[in-house]
C-alpha cells in the first residue's frame, strides 16, 4: 500500500493526577504518515506540544513490538484500537482516514486508577500474580529433556495461554471490569504442565480470591475480552479456570 | 463453604445451577401446556394431573426458591459489576466485541420477572385459590382450566404482552444456555459452538412452544 500523509483531529483525555477530574482536549495534527504507528503519531503530537510550551501527553509504552504489555489506550471505543490481535504499539495509521477524529481514553477500570493522562496503574495485576502465578520449586540441575513426557496438545495450549502479556485490554473492554481472561491465562499456562499442576488448586483459589478482593467484577461470559485480547487468549481458558476453582473447593 | 459462595465464581455457580434448574422447569411446563392443543379435555386432565401430583407439589416451593436465588444473585452480581467500573468511557464501541443480549441479561431477566408476576396473578393464583368452574371428564370432577386460559387469551392485548414476555425469555436463553455450562467449566473452544447451537434451538423451542398457545386461541379460538 502506497504511503501517504493524513490530517487528524485528536480528542485526548488529559488528567493531571489520580485525584483531579480530567477532561478531553482537542488537537489538530497535520501530515501524519500512514506508515507510522499509533504511538509514533502520539510522539509527533508530543513534539508539537513541547514546541508550543505545553505539557506532553503521558502514555505507557516500552517495547513497541507487541511483547511487553505496557501500551494500552482505548481508541475510538475499542481497546488497542480498531484492529484485532494487535497491541496499540502495533496499530498503524493506515487504519485511519484523512480528516478523521480519533478519541483516545485511558483504560476505565475501578481497579486500574489513572496515574496521569492516559497512564493507568496496573499494580493490581502484579498483586494477583503474587498471590499464586508461580511455581514454588527448587530449581536444581536441569532434568533430562525427555524425562517428563508432555502431550503435544497440552504443551500447545499452555504455550497459547503463556502468550498473555498482561496488558489489561480484557478488563478494560469488559463491561464488568472482570479480570477472568487474564487470571485464566495465568492459571492455564501452569496447570497444563507437570511442574505447575502440583499447585494448580491452591493457585486457582488464591488468584481468584485476590482478584475478587481487588474489586474486579464478576464474569458474565459476554466474550468481549476474547475479541479484544491482542494475544488471542480464548474463553476456553476461563472455563478451565472455573473447573479448577470449583474442583479445588469441592475437595475441601 | 461460605467463602466459596461469596467468591465471584461461587456466585456465578449459583446463577448457573439455579438457571439450569429453571430451564428444566420450563421444559416440564411446556409439555403440560402443549396439551392445550389437544383440546379442552386433554388440557384439563393434564392440569388436574399437575395439581394432584405429589412430585409437582413438592417441587413448587423449591422452584420458588430457585427463582429467588437466581434473581437475588443476578441483582447482586449486576450491582457489584457496576461498582467495578465507576468511570464509563465517553466513546465505547461495544457491539464490535460482544452481543447486545449478553450485555443486557439483567434487563431481559427483570422483564421476564415482571411478566412472571403478571403470569402468576393471572393463572397460578386463580387455579390454586380462585373460584373456578368445574367440569367432569371421564367421571372425574376437576377445574375447567381450559376455560380460564381461553378466556384470557381471547383478549388480544393480553396475548401480545404474553408473546413479548416469551420473546424476552428466548433472548435470555440465547445467551444463558451456553453461559451456564461455561460457568461450571463444561465448555471449551469446540463445545462452545455446539452448546450455543443447542441453546439457540432450545430458546426457539421454548419461545415458539409457549407462544403457539395464545396464537392458536387468538386465530382459531
Ligand atoms: C425461567 C426463567 C429463567 C431462566 C430459565 C434463566 C436462566 C438463566 C441461565 C441458565 C443463566 C446463565 C447463568 C450463567 O451465566 O452461569 C442466566 C443468567 C442470568 N439471569 Fe436468568 N433465567 C431466568 C429468569 C431470570 C430472571 C427472572 C432474572 C431477574 C433478575 C434473571 C437474571 C439473570 C441475569 C442477570 C443473568 C446473568 C448473570 C451473569 O452472567 O452474571 N433471569 N439465566
Ligand atoms: S488476556 Fe489478553 S487482553 Fe488480557 S491481559 Fe492477557 S494479553 Fe492482555
Ligand atoms: S509497547 Fe510493548 S506491547 Fe506495546
Coordinates of C-alpha atoms and ligand atoms in Angstrom, one line a residue:
Chain A
X1 CA 0.0 0.0 0.0
X2 CA 1.4 3.3 -1.0
X3 CA 2.1 5.5 1.9
X4 CA 0.5 8.9 2.1
X5 CA 0.1 11.7 4.7
X6 CA -3.2 12.4 6.5
X7 CA -4.5 15.1 8.8
X8 CA -6.2 14.2 12.0
X9 CA -8.3 15.7 14.8
X10 CA -7.5 14.1 18.2
X11 CA -9.7 14.1 21.3
X12 CA -7.3 13.1 24.1
X13 CA -8.1 12.5 27.7
X14 CA -6.0 14.8 29.9
X15 CA -5.8 14.4 33.6
X16 CA -3.3 16.0 35.9
X17 CA -3.1 13.1 38.5
X18 CA -5.3 10.4 40.1
X19 CA -7.2 13.0 42.1
X20 CA -8.0 15.6 39.5
X21 CA -11.1 15.5 37.4
X22 CA -9.7 15.4 33.9
X23 CA -11.2 16.4 30.5
X24 CA -10.9 15.9 26.8
X25 CA -8.5 18.2 24.9
X26 CA -8.8 18.6 21.1
X27 CA -5.6 18.7 19.0
X28 CA -5.1 19.1 15.2
X29 CA -2.3 17.0 13.7
X30 CA -1.1 17.5 10.1
X31 CA 0.9 15.4 7.7
X32 CA 0.9 12.1 9.6
X33 CA 2.4 9.3 7.5
X34 CA 0.1 6.3 7.2
X35 CA 3.2 4.1 7.7
X36 CA 3.8 5.4 11.2
X37 CA 2.5 3.5 14.2
X38 CA -0.1 4.9 16.6
X39 CA 2.4 5.6 19.2
X40 CA 4.7 7.4 16.7
X41 CA 1.7 9.6 15.9
X42 CA 1.4 10.5 19.6
X43 CA 5.2 11.2 19.7
X44 CA 4.6 13.7 16.9
X45 CA 1.8 15.2 18.9
X46 CA 4.0 15.5 22.0
X47 CA 6.8 17.1 20.0
X48 CA 4.3 19.6 18.7
X49 CA 3.0 20.3 22.3
X50 CA 6.6 20.7 23.6
X51 CA 7.2 23.2 20.8
X52 CA 4.2 25.2 21.9
X53 CA 5.5 25.0 25.5
X54 CA 2.6 22.8 26.6
X55 CA 2.7 19.6 28.7
X56 CA 3.1 16.5 26.6
X57 CA 0.6 13.7 26.8
X58 CA 1.6 10.9 29.3
X59 CA 1.1 7.4 27.9
X60 CA 2.5 3.9 28.7
X61 CA 4.8 2.1 26.3
X62 CA 8.1 0.2 26.3
X63 CA 9.0 -2.5 23.7
X64 CA 6.8 -1.1 20.9
X65 CA 6.8 -4.5 19.2
X66 CA 3.8 -6.1 20.9
X67 CA 5.5 -8.2 23.6
X68 CA 5.8 -6.3 26.8
X69 CA 2.2 -5.4 27.5
X70 CA 2.9 -1.8 28.6
X71 CA 1.0 0.1 25.9
X72 CA -2.7 0.5 26.5
X73 CA -5.2 3.1 25.2
X74 CA -8.9 2.9 24.4
X75 CA -9.0 4.2 20.8
X76 CA -12.3 5.1 19.1
X77 CA -14.2 3.0 21.6
X78 CA -12.0 -0.1 21.4
X79 CA -9.2 -1.5 23.5
X80 CA -5.9 -1.3 21.4
X81 CA -8.0 0.4 18.6
X82 CA -9.7 -0.8 15.5
X83 CA -7.7 -3.9 14.6
X84 CA -7.7 -7.4 16.0
X85 CA -4.9 -9.4 17.6
X86 CA -2.6 -6.5 18.0
X87 CA -1.5 -4.1 20.7
X88 CA -1.6 -0.3 20.4
X89 CA 2.1 -0.1 19.5
X90 CA 1.4 -2.4 16.5
X91 CA -1.6 -0.4 15.3
X92 CA -0.8 1.6 12.2
X93 CA -2.1 4.9 11.0
X94 CA -3.2 3.4 7.7
X95 CA -6.2 2.1 9.7
X96 CA -7.5 5.7 9.8
X97 CA -8.9 8.1 7.2
X98 CA -7.8 11.6 6.3
X99 CA -9.6 14.1 8.4
X100 CA -10.9 11.5 10.9
X101 CA -11.5 12.4 14.6
X102 CA -9.7 9.9 16.9
X103 CA -10.9 9.7 20.5
X104 CA -8.3 8.4 23.0
X105 CA -9.1 7.4 26.5
X106 CA -7.2 5.5 29.3
X107 CA -8.4 2.1 30.5
X108 CA -11.6 2.7 32.6
X109 CA -11.4 0.1 35.3
X110 CA -12.0 0.8 39.0
X111 CA -9.0 -1.3 40.0
X112 CA -6.7 0.4 37.5
X113 CA -6.8 4.1 38.7
X114 CA -5.5 6.8 36.3
X115 CA -2.0 8.0 37.2
X116 CA -1.8 10.8 34.6
X117 CA -3.5 11.4 31.3
X118 CA -3.6 8.0 29.5
X119 CA -1.5 6.1 32.0
X120 CA -3.2 3.7 34.5
X121 CA -1.8 1.9 37.5
X122 CA -1.9 -1.9 36.7
X123 CA -0.3 -2.9 40.0
X124 CA -3.5 -4.9 40.7
X125 CA -2.3 -7.4 38.1
X126 CA 1.0 -7.8 39.9
X127 CA -0.8 -8.5 43.2
X128 CA -2.8 -11.2 41.5
X129 CA 0.4 -12.7 40.2
X130 CA 2.0 -12.6 43.6
X131 CA -1.0 -14.4 45.1
X132 CA -0.2 -17.6 43.0
X133 CA 1.0 -17.0 39.5
X134 CA 4.2 -19.0 40.0
X135 CA 5.6 -22.5 40.8
X136 CA 7.4 -23.0 44.1
X137 CA 10.1 -25.5 43.2
X138 CA 13.8 -25.6 43.9
X139 CA 15.4 -25.2 40.5
X140 CA 18.4 -27.6 41.0
X141 CA 20.0 -29.2 37.9
X142 CA 18.3 -29.2 34.5
X143 CA 16.4 -32.5 34.1
X144 CA 16.8 -34.7 31.0
X145 CA 14.7 -33.2 28.1
X146 CA 12.5 -36.3 27.7
X147 CA 12.3 -37.4 31.3
X148 CA 8.8 -35.9 31.8
X149 CA 6.7 -36.5 28.7
X150 CA 4.1 -33.8 28.0
X151 CA 1.3 -34.4 25.4
X152 CA 1.7 -32.1 22.5
X153 CA -1.9 -30.6 22.8
X154 CA -1.2 -29.7 26.4
X155 CA 2.2 -28.1 25.5
X156 CA 0.5 -26.1 22.7
X157 CA -2.4 -24.9 25.0
X158 CA 0.0 -23.9 27.8
X159 CA 2.0 -22.0 25.2
X160 CA -1.1 -20.3 23.9
X161 CA -2.0 -19.2 27.5
X162 CA 1.5 -18.1 28.2
X163 CA 1.2 -15.6 25.3
X164 CA -0.7 -13.3 27.6
X165 CA 1.3 -10.1 28.1
X166 CA -0.7 -8.7 31.0
X167 CA -1.8 -5.6 29.1
X168 CA -5.2 -5.3 30.7
X169 CA -7.3 -4.9 27.5
X170 CA -9.6 -7.8 28.6
X171 CA -10.5 -5.9 31.8
X172 CA -10.7 -2.6 30.0
X173 CA -13.1 -3.8 27.4
X174 CA -15.3 -5.9 29.8
X175 CA -18.5 -4.1 30.9
X176 CA -18.0 -5.7 34.3
X177 CA -14.3 -5.0 34.6
X178 CA -13.7 -8.7 35.2
X179 CA -10.1 -9.9 35.1
X180 CA -11.1 -13.5 34.4
X181 CA -9.3 -13.8 31.0
X182 CA -6.0 -12.6 32.4
X183 CA -6.3 -14.9 35.5
X184 CA -7.4 -17.8 33.4
X185 CA -4.5 -17.5 31.1
X186 CA -2.1 -17.5 34.0
X187 CA -3.8 -20.5 35.7
X188 CA -4.0 -22.4 32.4
X189 CA -0.4 -21.8 31.5
X190 CA 0.8 -23.6 34.6
X191 CA -2.0 -26.1 35.3
X192 CA -1.4 -27.8 31.9
X193 CA 2.3 -28.6 32.7
X194 CA 3.6 -31.1 35.2
X195 CA 5.6 -28.6 37.3
X196 CA 2.6 -26.3 37.6
X197 CA 0.0 -29.0 38.0
X198 CA 1.1 -29.7 41.6
X199 CA -0.1 -26.4 42.9
X200 CA -3.0 -25.9 40.4
X201 CA -5.8 -26.0 43.0
X202 CA -4.3 -23.7 45.6
X203 CA -3.2 -21.3 42.8
X204 CA -6.7 -21.0 41.3
X205 CA -8.1 -20.4 44.8
X206 CA -5.6 -17.8 45.8
X207 CA -5.5 -15.9 42.5
X208 CA -9.4 -15.7 42.3
X209 CA -9.5 -14.6 46.0
X210 CA -7.0 -11.8 45.2
X211 CA -8.9 -10.8 42.0
X212 CA -12.2 -10.5 44.0
X213 CA -10.5 -8.6 46.8
X214 CA -9.0 -6.1 44.5
X215 CA -12.5 -5.2 43.2
X216 CA -12.6 -6.7 39.7
X217 CA -16.1 -7.6 38.6
X218 CA -17.9 -10.9 38.1
X219 CA -17.6 -12.6 34.7
X220 CA -20.9 -12.8 32.8
X221 CA -19.4 -14.5 29.8
X222 CA -20.1 -11.7 27.3
X223 CA -16.9 -12.7 25.4
X224 CA -15.7 -9.1 24.8
X225 CA -12.3 -9.9 26.4
X226 CA -11.5 -12.6 23.9
X227 CA -12.4 -10.3 21.0
X228 CA -10.1 -7.5 22.2
X229 CA -7.2 -9.6 23.5
X230 CA -4.1 -8.9 21.4
X231 CA -2.8 -12.4 22.0
X232 CA -5.9 -14.4 21.1
X233 CA -6.5 -15.9 24.6
X234 CA -9.9 -17.7 24.4
X235 CA -12.8 -18.2 26.7
X236 CA -11.8 -21.9 26.9
X237 CA -9.2 -20.8 29.4
X238 CA -11.9 -19.2 31.6
X239 CA -13.8 -22.5 31.5
X240 CA -10.7 -24.3 32.7
X241 CA -10.2 -21.7 35.5
X242 CA -13.8 -22.3 36.6
X243 CA -13.2 -26.0 36.5
X244 CA -10.0 -25.7 38.5
X245 CA -11.6 -23.4 41.1
X246 CA -14.8 -25.4 41.5
X247 CA -12.9 -28.7 41.9
X248 CA -10.5 -27.1 44.3
X249 CA -13.5 -26.1 46.5
X250 CA -15.2 -29.4 46.2
X251 CA -12.1 -31.1 47.5
X252 CA -12.1 -29.0 50.7
Chain B
X1 CA -18.1 -23.0 52.1
X2 CA -19.2 -19.5 53.0
X3 CA -16.0 -18.0 51.5
X4 CA -16.6 -20.1 48.4
X5 CA -20.2 -18.8 47.8
X6 CA -19.0 -15.2 48.3
X7 CA -16.3 -15.6 45.6
X8 CA -17.1 -14.3 42.1
X9 CA -17.1 -17.8 40.6
X10 CA -19.1 -19.2 43.6
X11 CA -21.8 -16.6 43.0
X12 CA -21.8 -17.4 39.3
X13 CA -22.1 -21.1 40.1
X14 CA -25.4 -20.4 42.0
X15 CA -26.6 -18.4 39.0
X16 CA -25.7 -21.2 36.7
X17 CA -27.3 -24.0 38.7
X18 CA -30.4 -22.1 39.5
X19 CA -30.7 -21.2 35.8
X20 CA -30.3 -24.8 34.7
X21 CA -33.0 -25.8 37.2
X22 CA -35.3 -23.1 35.8
X23 CA -34.5 -24.5 32.3
X24 CA -35.7 -27.9 33.4
X25 CA -38.8 -26.4 34.8
X26 CA -39.5 -24.6 31.5
X27 CA -39.5 -27.9 29.7
X28 CA -41.9 -29.6 32.1
X29 CA -44.2 -26.5 32.0
X30 CA -44.1 -26.5 28.2
X31 CA -45.1 -30.2 27.9
X32 CA -48.0 -29.6 30.2
X33 CA -49.1 -26.5 28.2
X34 CA -49.0 -28.3 24.9
X35 CA -51.9 -30.5 26.0
X36 CA -53.9 -27.4 25.2
X37 CA -53.5 -28.1 21.6
X38 CA -55.3 -31.4 22.2
X39 CA -58.5 -29.5 23.2
X40 CA -60.2 -28.8 26.4
X41 CA -60.5 -32.3 27.9
X42 CA -56.8 -33.1 27.2
X43 CA -55.7 -29.9 28.9
X44 CA -58.0 -30.2 31.9
X45 CA -56.8 -33.7 32.5
X46 CA -53.1 -32.6 32.2
X47 CA -53.7 -29.7 34.6
X48 CA -55.6 -31.9 37.0
X49 CA -52.6 -34.3 37.0
X50 CA -50.2 -31.5 37.7
X51 CA -52.4 -30.2 40.5
X52 CA -52.6 -33.5 42.3
X53 CA -49.2 -35.0 41.5
X54 CA -47.1 -35.0 44.8
X55 CA -43.8 -34.6 43.0
X56 CA -45.0 -31.4 41.2
X57 CA -46.5 -30.1 44.5
X58 CA -43.2 -30.7 46.3
X59 CA -41.3 -29.0 43.5
X60 CA -43.4 -25.8 43.7
X61 CA -41.7 -24.3 46.8
X62 CA -38.3 -25.5 45.6
X63 CA -39.0 -23.8 42.3
X64 CA -39.8 -20.6 44.1
X65 CA -36.5 -20.7 45.9
X66 CA -34.8 -21.4 42.6
X67 CA -36.3 -18.2 41.2
X68 CA -35.4 -16.2 44.3
X69 CA -31.7 -17.4 44.3
X70 CA -31.5 -16.6 40.6
X71 CA -33.0 -13.2 40.8
X72 CA -31.3 -12.1 44.0
X73 CA -27.8 -13.2 42.8
X74 CA -28.5 -11.7 39.4
X75 CA -29.1 -8.3 41.0
X76 CA -26.1 -8.6 43.5
X77 CA -23.7 -9.5 40.6
X78 CA -25.0 -6.7 38.4
X79 CA -24.6 -4.1 41.2
X80 CA -21.0 -5.3 42.0
X81 CA -20.1 -5.2 38.3
X82 CA -21.3 -1.6 38.1
X83 CA -19.2 -0.7 41.1
X84 CA -16.2 -2.3 39.5
X85 CA -16.5 0.2 36.6
X86 CA -17.0 3.6 38.3
X87 CA -16.0 5.7 35.3
X88 CA -17.6 5.0 32.0
X89 CA -15.9 5.5 28.6
X90 CA -17.2 8.5 26.7
X91 CA -16.9 6.6 23.4
X92 CA -17.4 2.9 23.5
X93 CA -17.9 0.6 20.6
X94 CA -19.3 -2.4 22.5
X95 CA -21.0 -4.0 19.6
X96 CA -17.7 -4.8 18.0
X97 CA -16.8 -7.2 20.7
X98 CA -19.9 -8.6 22.4
X99 CA -23.6 -9.2 21.7
X100 CA -26.3 -7.0 23.0
X101 CA -28.1 -9.8 24.7
X102 CA -25.1 -10.8 26.7
X103 CA -24.7 -7.3 28.0
X104 CA -28.4 -6.9 28.9
X105 CA -29.2 -10.1 30.8
X106 CA -30.3 -8.2 33.8
X107 CA -32.9 -6.2 31.8
X108 CA -34.1 -9.2 30.0
X109 CA -34.2 -11.1 33.3
X110 CA -36.1 -8.3 35.1
X111 CA -38.6 -8.1 32.2
X112 CA -39.2 -11.8 32.4
X113 CA -39.7 -11.3 36.2
X114 CA -42.3 -8.6 35.6
X115 CA -44.0 -11.0 33.2
X116 CA -43.8 -13.8 35.8
X117 CA -45.6 -11.7 38.4
X118 CA -48.4 -11.0 35.9
X119 CA -48.5 -14.6 34.9
X120 CA -48.8 -15.9 38.5
X121 CA -51.5 -13.4 39.2
X122 CA -53.5 -14.4 36.1
X123 CA -53.1 -18.2 36.2
X124 CA -51.4 -19.7 39.2
X125 CA -53.4 -17.7 41.8
X126 CA -56.7 -18.3 40.1
X127 CA -56.1 -22.0 39.5
X128 CA -54.9 -22.6 43.1
X129 CA -57.0 -20.3 45.2
X130 CA -59.7 -18.7 43.0
X131 CA -63.3 -19.7 42.2
X132 CA -63.2 -21.9 39.1
X133 CA -65.8 -23.5 37.0
X134 CA -65.8 -27.3 37.2
X135 CA -66.1 -29.9 34.5
X136 CA -66.4 -33.6 34.5
X137 CA -64.0 -35.6 32.4
X138 CA -64.5 -39.4 32.4
X139 CA -66.2 -39.3 35.7
X140 CA -63.6 -37.2 37.5
X141 CA -64.6 -33.7 38.6
X142 CA -61.9 -31.1 38.0
X143 CA -61.3 -27.4 37.4
X144 CA -62.1 -26.1 33.9
X145 CA -58.7 -24.7 33.5
X146 CA -59.1 -24.6 29.7
X147 CA -61.9 -22.1 30.0
X148 CA -59.8 -19.8 32.1
X149 CA -56.9 -19.9 29.6
X150 CA -59.1 -19.5 26.6
X151 CA -60.9 -16.5 28.2
X152 CA -57.7 -14.7 29.0
X153 CA -56.1 -15.2 25.6
X154 CA -59.2 -14.0 23.8
X155 CA -58.0 -10.5 24.8
X156 CA -55.6 -9.6 22.1
X157 CA -53.6 -7.1 24.2
X158 CA -53.0 -9.7 26.9
X159 CA -51.9 -12.2 24.3
X160 CA -49.4 -9.8 22.8
X161 CA -47.9 -9.0 26.2
X162 CA -47.6 -12.7 26.8
X163 CA -45.9 -13.2 23.5
X164 CA -43.4 -10.4 24.1
X165 CA -42.6 -11.9 27.5
X166 CA -41.6 -15.1 25.8
X167 CA -39.5 -13.4 23.2
X168 CA -37.6 -11.7 26.1
X169 CA -37.2 -15.2 27.7
X170 CA -36.0 -16.6 24.4
X171 CA -33.3 -13.9 24.2
X172 CA -32.3 -14.5 27.8
X173 CA -31.9 -18.2 26.9
X174 CA -29.9 -17.4 23.8
X175 CA -27.0 -16.3 26.0
X176 CA -27.9 -18.2 29.1
X177 CA -27.7 -21.8 27.9
X178 CA -24.1 -21.9 26.8
X179 CA -23.1 -19.4 29.6
X180 CA -24.4 -21.8 32.3
X181 CA -22.1 -24.6 31.0
X182 CA -19.2 -22.2 30.7
X183 CA -19.7 -21.1 34.3
X184 CA -19.4 -24.7 35.6
X185 CA -16.4 -25.2 33.4
X186 CA -18.0 -27.6 31.0
X187 CA -17.0 -25.9 27.8
X188 CA -14.0 -25.3 25.5
X189 CA -13.5 -23.9 22.1
X190 CA -15.2 -26.9 20.4
X191 CA -18.1 -27.4 22.8
X192 CA -18.8 -23.7 23.0
X193 CA -20.1 -23.8 19.4
X194 CA -22.1 -26.9 20.0
X195 CA -23.7 -25.6 23.2
X196 CA -24.5 -22.3 21.6
X197 CA -26.3 -24.0 18.8
X198 CA -28.1 -26.3 21.2
X199 CA -29.0 -23.2 23.3
X200 CA -30.5 -21.4 20.3
X201 CA -32.6 -24.5 19.4
X202 CA -33.8 -24.6 23.0
X203 CA -34.6 -20.9 23.0
X204 CA -36.6 -21.2 19.8
X205 CA -38.5 -24.3 21.1
X206 CA -39.4 -22.5 24.3
X207 CA -40.5 -19.3 22.7
X208 CA -42.4 -21.0 19.8
X209 CA -43.9 -23.6 22.1
X210 CA -45.3 -21.1 24.6
X211 CA -46.5 -18.6 22.1
X212 CA -48.2 -21.2 19.9
X213 CA -51.0 -21.3 22.6
X214 CA -52.1 -17.7 22.6
X215 CA -51.7 -17.7 18.8
X216 CA -53.9 -20.7 18.4
X217 CA -56.6 -19.2 20.6
X218 CA -56.3 -15.8 19.0
X219 CA -56.7 -17.1 15.5
X220 CA -58.6 -20.3 15.8
X221 CA -60.5 -19.9 19.0
Ligands
LIG1 C1 -37.5 -19.1 33.7 C2 -36.7 -18.1 33.7 C3 -35.2 -18.0 33.7 C4 -34.3 -18.9 33.2 C5 -34.6 -20.3 32.6 C6 -33.0 -18.4 33.4 C7 -31.8 -19.0 33.0 C8 -30.6 -18.4 33.2 C9 -29.3 -19.1 32.9 C10 -29.1 -20.5 32.6 C11 -28.3 -18.2 33.1 C12 -26.8 -18.4 32.9 C13 -26.1 -18.4 34.1 C14 -24.6 -18.3 33.9 O1 -24.1 -17.5 33.2 O2 -23.8 -19.1 34.5 C15 -29.0 -16.9 33.4 C16 -28.3 -15.7 33.6 C17 -28.9 -14.6 34.1 N1 -30.2 -14.4 34.5 FE1 -31.6 -15.8 34.2 N2 -33.1 -17.1 33.9 C18 -34.5 -16.9 34.1 C19 -35.1 -15.8 34.7 C20 -34.3 -14.7 35.2 C21 -34.9 -13.6 35.9 C22 -36.4 -13.5 36.4 C23 -33.9 -12.8 36.2 C24 -34.1 -11.5 37.0 C25 -33.3 -10.8 37.6 C26 -32.7 -13.3 35.6 C27 -31.5 -12.6 35.6 C28 -30.3 -13.2 35.0 C29 -29.1 -12.5 35.0 C30 -28.8 -11.1 35.4 C31 -28.1 -13.4 34.4 C32 -26.7 -13.1 34.0 C33 -25.8 -13.4 35.2 C34 -24.4 -13.3 34.9 O3 -23.9 -13.9 33.9 O4 -23.7 -12.7 35.6 N3 -33.0 -14.4 35.0 N4 -30.3 -17.1 33.4
LIG2 S1 -5.6 -12.0 28.4 FE1 -5.1 -10.8 26.6 S2 -6.1 -8.8 26.9 FE2 -5.9 -9.8 28.9 S3 -4.1 -9.1 29.8 FE3 -3.5 -11.0 28.7 S4 -2.9 -10.3 26.7 FE4 -3.9 -8.6 27.6
LIG3 S1 4.8 -1.2 24.0 FE1 5.3 -3.3 24.5 S2 3.4 -4.3 23.8 FE2 3.1 -2.3 23.1

